Amino acid sequence: MLFHVRMDVAIPRDLDPDERTELVTTEKARALQLQREGTWVHLWRVVGQYSNISIFDVPDATAMHDLLWSLPLFPFMTVQVTALTEHPSALSANPAP
């Protein structure tokens, strides 16, 4: 099941710099792991913001929820999740005869 996810990150400015570095480092490692596994299918930065737009491929909404909660930066995120399904006018839904 595909999900479109927007993540806006707001790490507190007064967070200890070492803790911030550790969080960002572990977040990047987790994101790379999920991409290599094929779960985090697309990852785009939103220009000028500490935000991203991503596409995830997971079994269901519960798996999506659990994945988001597993992200090290999740406590500092505002997240918008939209479940996706194929559009009936998509080329993939209408193969050539």
PDB file of C-alpha atoms in Angstrom:
ATOM      1  CA  MET A   1       0.000   0.000   0.000  1.00  0.00           C
ATOM      2  CA  LEU A   2       1.383   3.388  -0.978  1.00  0.00           C
ATOM      3  CA  PHE A   3       1.339   6.454   1.252  1.00  0.00           C
ATOM      4  CA  HIS A   4       2.213  10.078   0.491  1.00  0.00           C
ATOM      5  CA  VAL A   5       3.771  11.583   3.615  1.00  0.00           C
ATOM      6  CA  ARG A   6       4.825  15.145   4.347  1.00  0.00           C
ATOM      7  CA  MET A   7       7.143  15.535   7.324  1.00  0.00           C
ATOM      8  CA  ASP A   8       7.870  18.985   8.762  1.00  0.00           C
ATOM      9  CA  VAL A   9      10.671  18.905  11.336  1.00  0.00           C
ATOM     10  CA  ALA A  10      11.047  21.420  14.181  1.00  0.00           C
ATOM     11  CA  ILE A  11      13.967  20.491  16.412  1.00  0.00           C
ATOM     12  CA  PRO A  12      14.047  22.842  19.414  1.00  0.00           C
ATOM     13  CA  ARG A  13      16.795  25.444  19.094  1.00  0.00           C
ATOM     14  CA  ASP A  14      17.859  24.867  22.698  1.00  0.00           C
ATOM     15  CA  LEU A  15      18.390  21.109  22.232  1.00  0.00           C
ATOM     16  CA  ASP A  16      21.906  20.069  23.217  1.00  0.00           C
ATOM     17  CA  PRO A  17      24.071  20.231  20.044  1.00  0.00           C
ATOM     18  CA  ASP A  18      25.464  16.737  20.628  1.00  0.00           C
ATOM     19  CA  GLU A  19      21.968  15.311  21.038  1.00  0.00           C
ATOM     20  CA  ARG A  20      20.873  17.111  17.861  1.00  0.00           C
ATOM     21  CA  THR A  21      23.824  15.668  15.925  1.00  0.00           C
ATOM     22  CA  GLU A  22      23.031  12.162  17.216  1.00  0.00           C
ATOM     23  CA  LEU A  23      19.345  12.473  16.286  1.00  0.00           C
ATOM     24  CA  VAL A  24      20.086  13.729  12.767  1.00  0.00           C
ATOM     25  CA  THR A  25      22.726  11.026  12.233  1.00  0.00           C
ATOM     26  CA  THR A  26      20.462   8.190  13.393  1.00  0.00           C
ATOM     27  CA  GLU A  27      17.539   9.608  11.369  1.00  0.00           C
ATOM     28  CA  LYS A  28      19.656   9.572   8.210  1.00  0.00           C
ATOM     29  CA  ALA A  29      20.800   5.993   8.873  1.00  0.00           C
ATOM     30  CA  ARG A  30      17.184   4.874   9.395  1.00  0.00           C
ATOM     31  CA  ALA A  31      16.029   6.643   6.216  1.00  0.00           C
ATOM     32  CA  LEU A  32      18.811   5.018   4.181  1.00  0.00           C
ATOM     33  CA  GLN A  33      17.957   1.596   5.637  1.00  0.00           C
ATOM     34  CA  LEU A  34      14.267   1.967   4.732  1.00  0.00           C
ATOM     35  CA  GLN A  35      15.181   3.115   1.216  1.00  0.00           C
ATOM     36  CA  ARG A  36      17.491   0.139   0.694  1.00  0.00           C
ATOM     37  CA  GLU A  37      14.693  -2.166   1.877  1.00  0.00           C
ATOM     38  CA  GLY A  38      12.337  -0.616  -0.708  1.00  0.00           C
ATOM     39  CA  THR A  39       9.955   0.711   1.934  1.00  0.00           C
ATOM     40  CA  TRP A  40      10.856   4.401   1.563  1.00  0.00           C
ATOM     41  CA  VAL A  41      10.319   4.562  -2.200  1.00  0.00           C
ATOM     42  CA  HIS A  42      10.821   8.304  -2.812  1.00  0.00           C
ATOM     43  CA  LEU A  43      12.270  11.092  -0.678  1.00  0.00           C
ATOM     44  CA  TRP A  44      12.188  14.742  -1.763  1.00  0.00           C
ATOM     45  CA  ARG A  45      13.269  17.843   0.134  1.00  0.00           C
ATOM     46  CA  VAL A  46      10.907  20.816   0.287  1.00  0.00           C
ATOM     47  CA  VAL A  47      13.067  23.770  -0.768  1.00  0.00           C
ATOM     48  CA  GLY A  48      13.678  26.327   1.960  1.00  0.00           C
ATOM     49  CA  GLN A  49      12.126  24.238   4.741  1.00  0.00           C
ATOM     50  CA  TYR A  50      13.197  21.440   7.083  1.00  0.00           C
ATOM     51  CA  SER A  51      10.571  19.263   5.424  1.00  0.00           C
ATOM     52  CA  ASN A  52      10.237  16.388   3.012  1.00  0.00           C
ATOM     53  CA  ILE A  53       7.662  14.752   0.801  1.00  0.00           C
ATOM     54  CA  SER A  54       7.974  10.988   0.685  1.00  0.00           C
ATOM     55  CA  ILE A  55       6.299   7.928  -0.774  1.00  0.00           C
ATOM     56  CA  PHE A  56       6.267   4.775   1.340  1.00  0.00           C
ATOM     57  CA  ASP A  57       5.285   1.263   0.289  1.00  0.00           C
ATOM     58  CA  VAL A  58       4.092  -0.668   3.343  1.00  0.00           C
ATOM     59  CA  PRO A  59       1.507  -3.432   3.926  1.00  0.00           C
ATOM     60  CA  ASP A  60      -1.130  -1.259   5.631  1.00  0.00           C
ATOM     61  CA  ALA A  61      -1.908   1.835   7.703  1.00  0.00           C
ATOM     62  CA  THR A  62      -0.722   0.194  10.926  1.00  0.00           C
ATOM     63  CA  ALA A  63       2.674  -0.510   9.357  1.00  0.00           C
ATOM     64  CA  MET A  64       2.847   3.110   8.195  1.00  0.00           C
ATOM     65  CA  HIS A  65       2.027   4.329  11.692  1.00  0.00           C
ATOM     66  CA  ASP A  66       4.647   2.066  13.274  1.00  0.00           C
ATOM     67  CA  LEU A  67       7.296   3.101  10.753  1.00  0.00           C
ATOM     68  CA  LEU A  68       6.720   6.802  11.427  1.00  0.00           C
ATOM     69  CA  TRP A  69       6.905   6.281  15.180  1.00  0.00           C
ATOM     70  CA  SER A  70      10.213   4.443  14.688  1.00  0.00           C
ATOM     71  CA  LEU A  71      11.901   7.505  13.173  1.00  0.00           C
ATOM     72  CA  PRO A  72      14.339   9.155  15.607  1.00  0.00           C
ATOM     73  CA  LEU A  73      13.096  12.657  14.705  1.00  0.00           C
ATOM     74  CA  PHE A  74       9.403  11.713  14.967  1.00  0.00           C
ATOM     75  CA  PRO A  75       8.922  13.530  18.304  1.00  0.00           C
ATOM     76  CA  PHE A  76       9.888  16.759  16.516  1.00  0.00           C
ATOM     77  CA  MET A  77       7.737  16.244  13.403  1.00  0.00           C
ATOM     78  CA  THR A  78       4.374  17.358  12.177  1.00  0.00           C
ATOM     79  CA  VAL A  79       3.260  14.617   9.791  1.00  0.00           C
ATOM     80  CA  GLN A  80       0.534  14.502   7.146  1.00  0.00           C
ATOM     81  CA  VAL A  81      -0.250  11.058   5.732  1.00  0.00           C
ATOM     82  CA  THR A  82      -2.385  10.319   2.672  1.00  0.00           C
ATOM     83  CA  ALA A  83      -3.164   6.781   1.509  1.00  0.00           C
ATOM     84  CA  LEU A  84      -2.821   6.380  -2.259  1.00  0.00           C
ATOM     85  CA  THR A  85      -4.497   4.092  -4.743  1.00  0.00           C
ATOM     86  CA  GLU A  86      -4.206   3.828  -8.501  1.00  0.00           C
ATOM     87  CA  HIS A  87      -6.300   6.283 -10.492  1.00  0.00           C
ATOM     88  CA  PRO A  88      -8.595   4.622 -13.052  1.00  0.00           C
ATOM     89  CA  SER A  89      -7.242   6.943 -15.783  1.00  0.00           C
ATOM     90  CA  ALA A  90      -3.606   6.052 -15.062  1.00  0.00           C
ATOM     91  CA  LEU A  91      -1.775   4.480 -17.958  1.00  0.00           C
ATOM     92  CA  SER A  92      -0.899   1.510 -15.745  1.00  0.00           C
ATOM     93  CA  ALA A  93      -4.619   0.893 -15.155  1.00  0.00           C
ATOM     94  CA  ASN A  94      -5.302   0.947 -18.903  1.00  0.00           C
ATOM     95  CA  PRO A  95      -2.803  -1.228 -20.742  1.00  0.00           C
ATOM     96  CA  ALA A  96      -2.714  -0.932 -24.506  1.00  0.00           C
ATOM     97  CA  PRO A  97      -4.768  -3.554 -26.377  1.00  0.00           C
TER      98      PRO A  97
END
